[in-house]
Short mmCIF file of C-alpha atoms and ligand atoms in Angstrom, two decimals:
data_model
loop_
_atom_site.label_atom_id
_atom_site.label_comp_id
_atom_site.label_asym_id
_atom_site.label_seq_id
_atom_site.Cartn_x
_atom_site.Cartn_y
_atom_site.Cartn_z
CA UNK M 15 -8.70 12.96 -4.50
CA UNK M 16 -6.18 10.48 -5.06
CA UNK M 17 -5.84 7.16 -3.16
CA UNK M 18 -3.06 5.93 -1.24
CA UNK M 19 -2.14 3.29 -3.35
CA UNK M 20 -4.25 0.05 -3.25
CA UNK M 21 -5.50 0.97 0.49
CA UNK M 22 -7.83 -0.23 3.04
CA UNK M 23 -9.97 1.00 4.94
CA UNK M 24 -11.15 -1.75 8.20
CA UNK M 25 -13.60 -1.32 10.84
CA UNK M 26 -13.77 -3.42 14.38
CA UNK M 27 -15.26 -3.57 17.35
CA UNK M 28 -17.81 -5.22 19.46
CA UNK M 29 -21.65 -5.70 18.31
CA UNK M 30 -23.77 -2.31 19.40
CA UNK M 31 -21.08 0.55 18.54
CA UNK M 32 -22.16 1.51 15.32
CA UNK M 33 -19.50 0.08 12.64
CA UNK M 34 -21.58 -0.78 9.70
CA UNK M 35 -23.40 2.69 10.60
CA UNK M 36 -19.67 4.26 10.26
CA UNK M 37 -18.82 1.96 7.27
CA UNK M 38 -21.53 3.51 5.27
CA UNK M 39 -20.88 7.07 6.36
CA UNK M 40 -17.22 6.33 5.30
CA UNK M 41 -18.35 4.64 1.89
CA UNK M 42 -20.69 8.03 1.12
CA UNK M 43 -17.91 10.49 1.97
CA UNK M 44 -14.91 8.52 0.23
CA UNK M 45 -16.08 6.61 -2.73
CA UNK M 46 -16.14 3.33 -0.86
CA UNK M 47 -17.71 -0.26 -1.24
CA UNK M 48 -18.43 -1.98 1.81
CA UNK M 49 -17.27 -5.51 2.89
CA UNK M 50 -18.73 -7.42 5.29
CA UNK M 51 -16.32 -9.46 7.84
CA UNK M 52 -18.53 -10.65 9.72
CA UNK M 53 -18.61 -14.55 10.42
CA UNK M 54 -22.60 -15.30 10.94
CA UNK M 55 -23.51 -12.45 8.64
CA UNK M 56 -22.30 -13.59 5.45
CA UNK M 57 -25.24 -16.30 5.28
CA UNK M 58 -28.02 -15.54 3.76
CA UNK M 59 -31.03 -14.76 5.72
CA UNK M 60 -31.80 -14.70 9.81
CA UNK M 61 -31.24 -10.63 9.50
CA UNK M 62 -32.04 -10.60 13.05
CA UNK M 63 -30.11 -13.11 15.47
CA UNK M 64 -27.28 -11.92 12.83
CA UNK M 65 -27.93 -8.27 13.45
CA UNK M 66 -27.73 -7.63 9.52
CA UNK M 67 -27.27 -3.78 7.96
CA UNK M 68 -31.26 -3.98 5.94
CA UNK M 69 -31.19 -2.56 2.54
CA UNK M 70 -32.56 0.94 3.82
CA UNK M 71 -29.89 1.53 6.18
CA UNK M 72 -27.28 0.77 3.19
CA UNK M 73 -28.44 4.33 1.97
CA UNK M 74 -27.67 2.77 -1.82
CA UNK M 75 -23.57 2.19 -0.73
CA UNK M 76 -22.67 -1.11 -2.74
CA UNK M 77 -22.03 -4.13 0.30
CA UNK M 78 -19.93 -7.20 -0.75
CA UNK M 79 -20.17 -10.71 1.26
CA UNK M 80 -22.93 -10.12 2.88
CA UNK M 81 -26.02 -13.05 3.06
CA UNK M 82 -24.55 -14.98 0.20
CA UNK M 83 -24.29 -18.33 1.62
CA UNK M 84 -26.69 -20.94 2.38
CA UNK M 85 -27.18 -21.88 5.60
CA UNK M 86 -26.79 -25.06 5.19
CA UNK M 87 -23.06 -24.96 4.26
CA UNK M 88 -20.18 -24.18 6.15
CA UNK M 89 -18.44 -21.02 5.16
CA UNK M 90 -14.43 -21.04 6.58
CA UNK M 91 -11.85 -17.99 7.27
CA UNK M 92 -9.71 -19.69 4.06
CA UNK M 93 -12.86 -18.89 1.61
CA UNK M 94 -13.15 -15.78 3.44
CA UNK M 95 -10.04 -14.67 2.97
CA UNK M 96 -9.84 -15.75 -0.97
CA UNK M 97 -13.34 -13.79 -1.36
CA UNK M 98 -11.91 -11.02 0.16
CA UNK M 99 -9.16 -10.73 -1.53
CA UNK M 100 -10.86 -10.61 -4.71
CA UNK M 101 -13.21 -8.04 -3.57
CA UNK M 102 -10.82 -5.97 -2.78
CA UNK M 103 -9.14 -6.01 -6.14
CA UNK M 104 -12.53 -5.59 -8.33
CA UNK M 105 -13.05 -2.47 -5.76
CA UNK M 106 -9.22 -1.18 -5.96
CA UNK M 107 -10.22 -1.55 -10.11
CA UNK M 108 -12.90 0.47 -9.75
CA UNK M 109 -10.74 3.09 -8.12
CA UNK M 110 -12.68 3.15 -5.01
CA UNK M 111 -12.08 2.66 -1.14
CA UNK M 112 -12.65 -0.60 0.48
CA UNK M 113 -14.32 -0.86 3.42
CA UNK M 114 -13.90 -4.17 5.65
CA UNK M 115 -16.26 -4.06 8.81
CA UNK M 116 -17.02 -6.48 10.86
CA UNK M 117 -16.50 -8.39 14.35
CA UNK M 118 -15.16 -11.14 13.35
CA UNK M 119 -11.20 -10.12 14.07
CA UNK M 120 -9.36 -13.49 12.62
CA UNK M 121 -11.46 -13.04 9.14
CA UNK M 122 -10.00 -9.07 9.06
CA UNK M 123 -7.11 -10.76 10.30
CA UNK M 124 -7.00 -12.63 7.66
CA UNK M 125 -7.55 -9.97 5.02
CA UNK M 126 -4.83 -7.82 6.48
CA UNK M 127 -1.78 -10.02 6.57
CA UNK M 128 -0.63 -12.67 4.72
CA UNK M 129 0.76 -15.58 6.85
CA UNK M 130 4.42 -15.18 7.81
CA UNK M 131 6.83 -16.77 5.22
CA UNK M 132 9.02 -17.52 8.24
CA UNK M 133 8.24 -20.93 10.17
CA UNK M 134 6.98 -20.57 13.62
CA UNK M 135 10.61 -21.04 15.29
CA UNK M 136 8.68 -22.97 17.97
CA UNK M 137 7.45 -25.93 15.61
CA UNK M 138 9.51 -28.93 14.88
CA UNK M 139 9.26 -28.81 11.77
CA UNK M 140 11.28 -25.28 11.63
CA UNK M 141 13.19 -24.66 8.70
CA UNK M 142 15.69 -21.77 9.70
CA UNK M 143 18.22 -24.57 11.62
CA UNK M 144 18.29 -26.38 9.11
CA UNK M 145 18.08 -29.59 10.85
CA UNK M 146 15.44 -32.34 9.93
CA UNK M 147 13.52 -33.42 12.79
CA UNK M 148 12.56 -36.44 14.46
CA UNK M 149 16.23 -37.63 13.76
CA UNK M 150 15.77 -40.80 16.10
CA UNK M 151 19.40 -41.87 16.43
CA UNK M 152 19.77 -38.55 18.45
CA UNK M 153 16.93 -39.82 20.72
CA UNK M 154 18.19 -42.95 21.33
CA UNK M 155 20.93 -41.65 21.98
CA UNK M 156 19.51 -40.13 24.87
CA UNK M 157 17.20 -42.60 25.82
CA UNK M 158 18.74 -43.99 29.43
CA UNK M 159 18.79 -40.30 30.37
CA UNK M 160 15.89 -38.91 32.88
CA UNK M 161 13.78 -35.68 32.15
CA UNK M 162 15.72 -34.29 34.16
CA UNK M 163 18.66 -34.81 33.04
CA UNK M 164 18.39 -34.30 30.02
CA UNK M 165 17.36 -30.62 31.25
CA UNK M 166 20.63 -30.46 33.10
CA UNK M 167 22.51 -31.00 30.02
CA UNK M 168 20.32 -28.24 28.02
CA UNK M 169 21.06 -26.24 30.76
CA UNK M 170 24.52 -26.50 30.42
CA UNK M 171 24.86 -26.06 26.94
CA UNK M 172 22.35 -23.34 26.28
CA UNK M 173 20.65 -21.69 28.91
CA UNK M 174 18.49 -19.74 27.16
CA UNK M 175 16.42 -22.54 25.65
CA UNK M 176 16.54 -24.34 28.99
CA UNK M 177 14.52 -21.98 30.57
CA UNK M 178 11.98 -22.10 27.89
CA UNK M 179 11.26 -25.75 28.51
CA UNK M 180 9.81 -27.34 31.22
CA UNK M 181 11.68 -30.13 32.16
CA UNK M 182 9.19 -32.78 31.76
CA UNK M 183 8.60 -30.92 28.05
CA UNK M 184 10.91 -33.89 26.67
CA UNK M 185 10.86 -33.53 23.08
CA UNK M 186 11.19 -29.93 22.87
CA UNK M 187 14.03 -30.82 25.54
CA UNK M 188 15.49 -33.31 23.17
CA UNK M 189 15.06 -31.19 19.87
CA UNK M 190 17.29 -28.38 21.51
CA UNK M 191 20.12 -30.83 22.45
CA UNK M 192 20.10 -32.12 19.07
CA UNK M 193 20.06 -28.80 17.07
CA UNK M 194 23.28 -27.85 18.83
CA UNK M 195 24.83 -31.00 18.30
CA UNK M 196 24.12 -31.07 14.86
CA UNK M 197 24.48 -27.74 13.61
CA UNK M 198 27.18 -26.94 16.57
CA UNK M 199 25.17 -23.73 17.21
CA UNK M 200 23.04 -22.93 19.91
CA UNK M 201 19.05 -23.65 19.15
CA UNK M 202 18.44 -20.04 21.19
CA UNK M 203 20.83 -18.44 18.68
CA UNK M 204 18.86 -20.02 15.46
CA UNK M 205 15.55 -18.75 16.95
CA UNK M 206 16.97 -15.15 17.79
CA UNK M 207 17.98 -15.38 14.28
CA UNK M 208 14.67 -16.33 12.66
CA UNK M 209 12.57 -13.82 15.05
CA UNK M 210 15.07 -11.03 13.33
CA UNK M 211 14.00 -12.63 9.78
CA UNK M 212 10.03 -12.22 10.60
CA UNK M 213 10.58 -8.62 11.88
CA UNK M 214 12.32 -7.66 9.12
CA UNK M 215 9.58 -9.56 6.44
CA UNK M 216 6.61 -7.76 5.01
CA UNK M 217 3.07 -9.40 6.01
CA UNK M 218 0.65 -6.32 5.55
CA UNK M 219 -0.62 -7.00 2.67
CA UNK M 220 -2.22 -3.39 1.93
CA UNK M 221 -1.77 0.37 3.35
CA UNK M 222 -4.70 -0.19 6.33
CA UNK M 223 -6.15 2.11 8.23
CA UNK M 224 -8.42 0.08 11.19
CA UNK M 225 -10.66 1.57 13.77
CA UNK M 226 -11.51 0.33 16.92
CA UNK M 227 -15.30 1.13 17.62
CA UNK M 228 -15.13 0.96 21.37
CA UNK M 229 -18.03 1.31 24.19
CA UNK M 230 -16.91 0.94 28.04
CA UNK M 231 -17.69 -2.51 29.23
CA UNK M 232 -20.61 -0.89 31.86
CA UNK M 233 -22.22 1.25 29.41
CA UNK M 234 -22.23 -1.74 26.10
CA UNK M 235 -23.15 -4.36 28.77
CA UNK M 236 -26.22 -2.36 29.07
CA UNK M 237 -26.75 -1.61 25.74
CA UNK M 238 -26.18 -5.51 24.32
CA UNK M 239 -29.02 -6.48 27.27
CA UNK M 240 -31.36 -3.99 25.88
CA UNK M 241 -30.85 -5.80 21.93
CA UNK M 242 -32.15 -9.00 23.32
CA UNK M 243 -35.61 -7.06 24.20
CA UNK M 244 -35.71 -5.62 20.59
CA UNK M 245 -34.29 -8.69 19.21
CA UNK M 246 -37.48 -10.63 20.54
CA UNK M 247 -39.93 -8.02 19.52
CA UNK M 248 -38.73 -7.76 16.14
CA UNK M 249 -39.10 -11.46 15.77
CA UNK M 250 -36.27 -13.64 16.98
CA UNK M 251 -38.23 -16.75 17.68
CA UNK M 252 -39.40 -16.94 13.88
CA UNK M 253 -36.02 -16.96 12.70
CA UNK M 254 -34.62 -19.11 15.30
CA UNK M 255 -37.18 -21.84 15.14
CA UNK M 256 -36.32 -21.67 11.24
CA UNK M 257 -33.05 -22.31 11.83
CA UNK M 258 -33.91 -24.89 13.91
CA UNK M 259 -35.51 -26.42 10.94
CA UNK M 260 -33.23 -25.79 8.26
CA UNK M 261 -30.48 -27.11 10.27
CA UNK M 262 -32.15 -30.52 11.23
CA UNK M 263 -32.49 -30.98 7.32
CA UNK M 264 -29.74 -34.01 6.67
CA UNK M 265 -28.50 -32.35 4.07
CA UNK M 266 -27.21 -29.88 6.01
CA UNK M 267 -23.73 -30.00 6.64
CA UNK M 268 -21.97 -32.49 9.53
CA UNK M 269 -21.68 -32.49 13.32
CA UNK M 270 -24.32 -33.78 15.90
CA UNK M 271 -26.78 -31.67 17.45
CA UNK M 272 -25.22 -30.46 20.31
CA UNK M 273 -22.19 -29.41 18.39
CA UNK M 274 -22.73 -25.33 18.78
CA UNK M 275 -19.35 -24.26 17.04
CA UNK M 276 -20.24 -24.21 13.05
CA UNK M 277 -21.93 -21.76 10.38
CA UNK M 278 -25.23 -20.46 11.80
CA UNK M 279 -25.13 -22.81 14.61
CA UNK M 280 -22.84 -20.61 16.51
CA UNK M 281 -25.35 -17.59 16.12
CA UNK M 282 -25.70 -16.47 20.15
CA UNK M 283 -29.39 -17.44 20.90
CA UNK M 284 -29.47 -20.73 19.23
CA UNK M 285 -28.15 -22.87 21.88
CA UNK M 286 -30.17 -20.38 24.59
CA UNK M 287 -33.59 -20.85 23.37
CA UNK M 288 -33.45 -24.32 22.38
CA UNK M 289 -34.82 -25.78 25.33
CA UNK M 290 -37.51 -22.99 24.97
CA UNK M 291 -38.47 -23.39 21.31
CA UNK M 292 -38.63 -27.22 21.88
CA UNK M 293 -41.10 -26.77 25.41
CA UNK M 294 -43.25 -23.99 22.83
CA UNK M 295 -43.49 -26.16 20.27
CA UNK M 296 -47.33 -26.72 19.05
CA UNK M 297 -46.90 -30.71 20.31
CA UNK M 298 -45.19 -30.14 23.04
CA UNK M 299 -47.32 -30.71 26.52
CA UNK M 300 -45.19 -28.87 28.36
CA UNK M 301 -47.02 -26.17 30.81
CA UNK M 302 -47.58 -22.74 30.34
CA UNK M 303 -45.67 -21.73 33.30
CA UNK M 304 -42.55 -23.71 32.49
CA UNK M 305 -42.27 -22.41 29.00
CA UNK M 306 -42.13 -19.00 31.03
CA UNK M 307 -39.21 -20.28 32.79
CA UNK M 308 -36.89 -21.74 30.15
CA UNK M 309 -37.96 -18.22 27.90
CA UNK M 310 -36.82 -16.49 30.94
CA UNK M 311 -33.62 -18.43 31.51
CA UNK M 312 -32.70 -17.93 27.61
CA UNK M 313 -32.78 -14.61 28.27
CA UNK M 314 -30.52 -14.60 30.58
CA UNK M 315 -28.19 -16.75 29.14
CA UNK M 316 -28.23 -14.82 25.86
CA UNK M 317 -27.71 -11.94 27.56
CA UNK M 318 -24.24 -13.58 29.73
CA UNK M 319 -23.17 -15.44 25.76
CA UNK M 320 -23.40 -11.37 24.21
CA UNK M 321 -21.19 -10.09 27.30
CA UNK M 322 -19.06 -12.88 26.89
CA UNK M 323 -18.51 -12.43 23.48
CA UNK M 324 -17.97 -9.00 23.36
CA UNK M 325 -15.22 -9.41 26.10
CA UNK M 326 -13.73 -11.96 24.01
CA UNK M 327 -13.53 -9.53 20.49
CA UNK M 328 -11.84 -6.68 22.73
CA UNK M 329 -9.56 -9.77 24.00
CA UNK M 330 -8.55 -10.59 20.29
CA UNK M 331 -8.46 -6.50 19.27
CA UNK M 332 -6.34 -5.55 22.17
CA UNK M 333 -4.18 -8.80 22.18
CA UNK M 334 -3.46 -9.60 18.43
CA UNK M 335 -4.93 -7.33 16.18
CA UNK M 336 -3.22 -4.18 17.49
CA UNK M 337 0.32 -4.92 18.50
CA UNK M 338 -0.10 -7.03 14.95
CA UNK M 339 -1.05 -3.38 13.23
CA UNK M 340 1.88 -2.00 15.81
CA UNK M 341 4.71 -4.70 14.17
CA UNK M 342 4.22 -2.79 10.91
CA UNK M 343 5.83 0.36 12.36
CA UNK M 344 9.49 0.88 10.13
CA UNK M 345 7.96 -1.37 7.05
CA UNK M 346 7.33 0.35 3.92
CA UNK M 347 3.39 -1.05 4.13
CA UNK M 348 2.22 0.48 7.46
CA UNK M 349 -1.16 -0.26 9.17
CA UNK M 350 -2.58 2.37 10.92
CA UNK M 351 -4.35 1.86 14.08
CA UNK M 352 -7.26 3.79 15.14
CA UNK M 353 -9.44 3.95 18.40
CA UNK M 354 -12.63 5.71 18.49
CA UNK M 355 -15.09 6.27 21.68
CA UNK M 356 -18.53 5.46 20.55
CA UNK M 357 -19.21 4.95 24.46
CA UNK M 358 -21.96 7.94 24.83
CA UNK M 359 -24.39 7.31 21.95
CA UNK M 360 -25.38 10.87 22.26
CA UNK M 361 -22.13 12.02 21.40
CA UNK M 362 -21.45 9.61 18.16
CA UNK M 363 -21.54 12.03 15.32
CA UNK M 364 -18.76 13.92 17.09
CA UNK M 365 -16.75 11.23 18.64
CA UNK M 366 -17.13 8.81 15.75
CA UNK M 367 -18.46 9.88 12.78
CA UNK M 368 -16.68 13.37 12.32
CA UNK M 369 -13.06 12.08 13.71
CA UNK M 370 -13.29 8.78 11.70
CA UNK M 371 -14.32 10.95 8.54
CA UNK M 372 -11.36 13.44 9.08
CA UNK M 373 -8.60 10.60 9.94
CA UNK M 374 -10.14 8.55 6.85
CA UNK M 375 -9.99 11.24 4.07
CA UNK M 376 -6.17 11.86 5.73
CA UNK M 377 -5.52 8.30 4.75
CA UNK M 378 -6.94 8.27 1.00
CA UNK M 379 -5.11 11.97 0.59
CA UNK M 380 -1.95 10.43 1.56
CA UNK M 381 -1.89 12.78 4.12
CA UNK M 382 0.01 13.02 7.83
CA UNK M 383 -2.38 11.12 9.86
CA UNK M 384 -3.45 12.50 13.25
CA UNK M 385 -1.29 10.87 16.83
CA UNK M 386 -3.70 8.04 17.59
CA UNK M 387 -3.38 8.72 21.18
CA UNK M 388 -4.50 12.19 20.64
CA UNK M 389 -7.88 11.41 19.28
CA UNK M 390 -9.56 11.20 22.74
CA UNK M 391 -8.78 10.09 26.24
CA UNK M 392 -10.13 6.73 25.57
CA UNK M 393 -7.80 6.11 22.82
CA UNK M 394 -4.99 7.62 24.89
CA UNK M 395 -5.92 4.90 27.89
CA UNK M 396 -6.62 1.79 25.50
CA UNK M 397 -3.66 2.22 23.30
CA UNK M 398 -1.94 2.68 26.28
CA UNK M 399 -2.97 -0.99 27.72
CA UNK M 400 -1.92 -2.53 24.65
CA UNK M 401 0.63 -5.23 25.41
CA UNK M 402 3.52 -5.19 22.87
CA UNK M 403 3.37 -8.26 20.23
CA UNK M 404 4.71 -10.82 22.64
CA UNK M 405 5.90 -13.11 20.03
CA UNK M 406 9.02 -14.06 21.24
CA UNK M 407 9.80 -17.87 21.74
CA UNK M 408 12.34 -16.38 23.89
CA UNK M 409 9.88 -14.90 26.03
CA UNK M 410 7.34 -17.57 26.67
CA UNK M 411 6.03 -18.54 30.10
CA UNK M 412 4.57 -22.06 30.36
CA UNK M 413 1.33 -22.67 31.40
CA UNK M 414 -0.04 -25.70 33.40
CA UNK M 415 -3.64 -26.77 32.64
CA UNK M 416 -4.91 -28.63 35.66
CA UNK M 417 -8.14 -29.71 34.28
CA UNK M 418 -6.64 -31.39 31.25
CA UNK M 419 -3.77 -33.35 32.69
CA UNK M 420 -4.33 -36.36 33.80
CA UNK M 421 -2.20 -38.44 36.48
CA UNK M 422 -1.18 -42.14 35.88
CA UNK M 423 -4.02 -43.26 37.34
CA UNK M 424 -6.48 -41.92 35.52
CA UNK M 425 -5.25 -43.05 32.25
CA UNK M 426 -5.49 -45.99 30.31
CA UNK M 427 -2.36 -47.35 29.74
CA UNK M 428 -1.66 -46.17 33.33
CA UNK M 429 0.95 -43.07 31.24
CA UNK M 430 0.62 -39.55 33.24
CA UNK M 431 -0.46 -36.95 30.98
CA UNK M 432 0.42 -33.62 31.12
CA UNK M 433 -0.83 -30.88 29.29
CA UNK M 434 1.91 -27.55 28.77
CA UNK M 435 0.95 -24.74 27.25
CA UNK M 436 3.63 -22.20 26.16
CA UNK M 437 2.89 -19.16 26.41
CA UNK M 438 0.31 -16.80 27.15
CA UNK M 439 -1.67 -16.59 23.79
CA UNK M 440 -1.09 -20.33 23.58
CA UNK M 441 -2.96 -20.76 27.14
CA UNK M 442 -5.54 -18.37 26.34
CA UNK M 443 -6.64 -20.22 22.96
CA UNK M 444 -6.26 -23.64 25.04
CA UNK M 445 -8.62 -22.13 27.99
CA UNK M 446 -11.00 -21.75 25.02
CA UNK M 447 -10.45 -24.83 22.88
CA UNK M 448 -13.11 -27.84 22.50
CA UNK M 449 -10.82 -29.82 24.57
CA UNK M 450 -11.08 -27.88 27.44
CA UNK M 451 -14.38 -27.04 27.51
CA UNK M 452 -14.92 -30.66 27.43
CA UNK M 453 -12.93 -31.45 30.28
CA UNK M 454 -14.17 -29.06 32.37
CA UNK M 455 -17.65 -30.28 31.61
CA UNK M 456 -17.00 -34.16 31.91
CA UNK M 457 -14.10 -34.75 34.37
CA UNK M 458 -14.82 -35.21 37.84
CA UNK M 459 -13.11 -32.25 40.15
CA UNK M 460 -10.87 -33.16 42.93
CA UNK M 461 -9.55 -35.87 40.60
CA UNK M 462 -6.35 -37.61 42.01
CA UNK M 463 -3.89 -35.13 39.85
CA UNK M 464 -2.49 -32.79 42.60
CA UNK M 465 -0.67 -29.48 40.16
CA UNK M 466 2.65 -28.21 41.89
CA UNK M 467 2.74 -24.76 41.64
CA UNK M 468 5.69 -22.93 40.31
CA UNK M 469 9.10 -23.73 40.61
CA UNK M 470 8.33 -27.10 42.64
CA UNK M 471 6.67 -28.20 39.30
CA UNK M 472 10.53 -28.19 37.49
CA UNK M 473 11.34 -31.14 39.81
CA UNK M 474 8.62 -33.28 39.53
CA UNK M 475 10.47 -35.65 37.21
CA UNK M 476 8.27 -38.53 35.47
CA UNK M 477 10.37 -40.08 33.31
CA UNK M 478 7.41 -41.40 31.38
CA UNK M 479 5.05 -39.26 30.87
CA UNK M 480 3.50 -38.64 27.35
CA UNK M 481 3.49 -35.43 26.14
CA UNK M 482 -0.09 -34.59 25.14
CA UNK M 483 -1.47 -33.45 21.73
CA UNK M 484 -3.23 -30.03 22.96
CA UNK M 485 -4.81 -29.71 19.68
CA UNK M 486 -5.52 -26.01 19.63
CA UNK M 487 -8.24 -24.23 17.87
CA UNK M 488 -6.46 -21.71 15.73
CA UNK M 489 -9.95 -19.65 16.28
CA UNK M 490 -11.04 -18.60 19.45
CA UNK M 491 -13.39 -15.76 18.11
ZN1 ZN U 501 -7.17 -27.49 29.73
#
C-alpha cells in the first residue's frame, strides 16, 4: 500500500472514548507510529492523574512524546509543535503513518496548520493597508472630536467598519478614519481584501485525516465520574502527594502556589485534593471525620473539573478545529474531518474501531473517502451543528464584559474602563482568561458599573474612557 503523500493521521476527543485504544489499532493495521498530543501526558511519570497508555496496552506500536519531560519544567505548545514536526518527518522517513492522538486540540492544532502568513486584518499592526499605525498627527487631528463623533464621521464614510466598532472603541474608531484618509480607500474594502488573501493561502500543512471520538454528554458524564473511583483505587493519592512534593522543590519552575495553570500543575485533581492531602498528612492534627469531608468534597469537585473539561475540548473541536479542517475544502492540501460514535461502549469495535479502520486505510490508499455525514447518525447531527469558520472581521459582534469593566469610580485615576470584546471566539477565550476569572473571584458584585444593554450602550458616550488591555490567553484548553 502506498501512502498519500506525507499524510496524517489525528485523533481527538474527550478523555474516556477510547483514542489511544484506536491510535494503536490504527498503528497495527497501517504501519503507524503513534504521537502523543496530549498536554499533561508528555511528562514523565504520574501515569495515573495523566491517564497514560502503560507499555502493555501499546501492544509493541512505537509511541513518540510521551513521558519525556521532567516535571519540573514547563513544556509549551511552541516546543510541541517543533517536536512534532520532527516526529513526523523521522516517521514520514520511515515510510510509515503518523498517528497524532490526543486531547489537547491547540497542540494538534498546532501540528496541523501553520500560522496564517496573512496578518490578522483586525490588529493594528496589519500589513495589507499598507498604512503604519499609531500615525499621531492623524489623532490629533481628531482630538477635540467626541466618541461619538468621531463614529458619526466613520459612519459616513464607511459604513461597514462603523458597525464593527463600538463607538466608545476609539482607537479602532480612529484607525479606520485614518486608513481611508491615507490610502483614500475604504478600511472595510482593505479587510474584504485580505480575508480573500487568507482563503485563498495554504495553512494545512499535511494531507490529515482527524477523528472525532465522541460520547453523548449523559452517557461520558457518567463514565468520567466512574474514572475518579478507579483513579483512587489504583493509587491517585501516591502520585498526587508526589507531585505535591516535586513541585514544592524550588527548583521547580516559577509561579506561586496557588497558580493552577502550568505543566503538571494543571493535572485535574491537584487543586481538588489539596486541601485533603494537606488535612491527611502524617503531622497534620486534623480529625478523622474532617479528612472524610474534604476527601469527599475533592471528589466532587474532580468530578465537576472532568465535566467541565470535557465540555470545554468539544467547545474547541466543534468551534475551531472543525470549520478550521472545513476551510481546507477547494485547497490542494485537504483535511479530512471525521466523527465517530464511541457513545455505547458495547458497540465500539463496530462503531469505532471497524469504521475508523476502513475510512483510515481509504486515506493511506489514496482512495475516495466515505461522506462524513454518512458514517452514523451522530456524525450526521454533530457535523450538522458545526458553525461555519466565523472568521470574518466583517462579521463580528461585540461583546460587553460586565465583570471586568470598571466605572470611573472605581478606578484609580478616576478613568472608566471598559472592557470590549469582539467577537464571539474573542468573548469566549476572555470568559476563560486569568483576568476574568480573577475578577469574578475578587470584585465585589453589585459594584457601581450599571451595563446598558444593546443598542442603548452605542450612546453612552465617555469621551475619556481608556480602552482596556484584555490580555487574552491564546489557550483556553
Ligand atoms: Zn471579563
Amino acid at each position: 500500500m502506498e501512502l498519500v503523500r506525507k499524510g496524517l493521521i489525528a485523533i481527538t476527543g474527550t478523555t474516556g472514548v477510547g483514542k489511544s485504544q484506536l491510535a494503536i489499532e490504527l498503528a497495527r493495521k497501517l504501519n503507524g507510529e503513534v504521537i502523543n498530543a496530549d498536554a499533561l501526558q508528555v511528562y514523565k511519570g504520574y501515569g495515573i492523574i495523566t491517564n497514560k497508555v502503560t507499555a502493555e496496552e501499546m501492544l509493541g506500536v512505537p509511541h513518540h512524546l510521551l513521558g519525556f519531560v521532567d516535571s519540573s519544567k514547563e513544556y509549551t505548545v511552541q516546543e510541541f509543535e517543533r517536536d512534532a514536526l520532527q516526529k513526523i518527518h523521522e516517521i514520514h522517513e520511515r515510510n510509515r503513518v503518523p498517528i497524532l492522538v490526543g486531547g489537547t486540540n491547540y497542540y494538534i492544532q498546532s501540528v496541523m496548520f501553520q500560522k496564517s502568513l496573512v496578518r490578522d486584518p483586525g490588529s493594528p499592526q496589519d500589513g495589507s493597508t499598507g498604512v503604519q499605525p499609531n500615525d499621531r498627527s492623524f489623532e490629533q487631528s481628531r482630538v477635540d472630536k467626541s466618541n461619538q463623533q468621531l463614529w458619526e464621521e466613520l459612519k459616513s464614510v464607511d459604513p461597514i467598519m462603523a458597525e464593527n466598532w463600538h463607538p466608545n472603541n476609539r482607537r479602532k474608531v480612529l484607525r479606520s478614519l485614518e486608513v481611508l484618509h491615507t490610502t483614500g480607500r475604504k478600511h472595510s474594502e482593505w479587510v474584504a481584501d485580505s480575508e480573500e488573501a487568507r482563503r485563498k493561502e495554504e495553512t494545512l500543512r499535511f494531507p490529515t485525516l482527524l477523528f472525532w471520538l465522541y460520547a453523548d454528554t449523559p452517557v461520558l458524564n457518567q463514565r468520567l465520574d466512574n474514572r475518579v473511583g478507579d483513579m483512587i483505587e489504583r493509587g491517585m493519592f501516591g502520585e498526587l502527594g508526589q507531585l505535591a512534593k516535586d513541585l514544592s522543590d524550588p527548583r521547580a519552575f516559577g509561579g506561586s502556589s496557588d497558580d493552577f495553570t502550568t505543566g503538571l500543575k494543571q493535572a485535574i485533581g491537584f487543586r481538588e485534593f489539596e486541601a485533603y492531602l494537606k488535612a491527611a498528612a502524617t503531622d497534620s492534627k486534623t480529625s478523622e471525620s474532617e479528612c472524610e469531608r474534604l476527601k469527599a468534597k475533592g471528589i466532587e469537585d474532580m468530578k465537576t473539573s472532568t465535566r467541565r473539561y470535557a465540555k470545554r475540548q468539544i467547545t474547541w473541536i466543534r468551534n475551531k478545529l472543525i470549520p478550521e479542517c472545513r476551510s481546507t475544502l477547494g485547497k490542494s492540501t485537504r483535511a479530512h474531518p471525521f466523527v465517530l460514535d464511541a457513545t455505547d461502549l458495547g458497540q465500539w469495535k463496530s462503531e469505532v474501531m471497524n469504521k475508523g479502520l476502513f475510512i483510515a486505510q481509504k486515506f493511506v490508499d489514496s482512495a475516495q473517502l466515505p461522506e462524513a455525514a454518512a458514517v452514523s447518525d451522530t456524525a450526521a447531527k454533530l457535523l450538522a451543528e458545526v458553525k461555519e469558520k466565523p472568521n470574518s472581521i466583517l462579521a463580528w459582534k461585540r461583546h460587553f464584559c460586565s465583570v471586568c469593566s470598571k466605572s470611573a469610580e472605581e478606578t484609580p485615576d478616576g478613568v472608566a474602563l471598559e472592557v470590549w470584546l469582539n467577537g464571539d471566539d474573542e468573548y469566549n477565550q476572555h470568559m476563560h482568561s486569568r483576568q476574568h476569572k480573577h475578577n469574578i473571584k475578587h470584585r465585589k458584585r453589585g459594584s457601581s458599573w450599571h451595563k446598558k444593554d444593546g443598542d442603548d450602550a452605542r450612546s453612552c458616550d465617555a469621551p475619556s474612557s481608556k480602552r482596556a488591555n484584555t490580555n487574552l490567553e491564546s489557550t483556553c484548553d
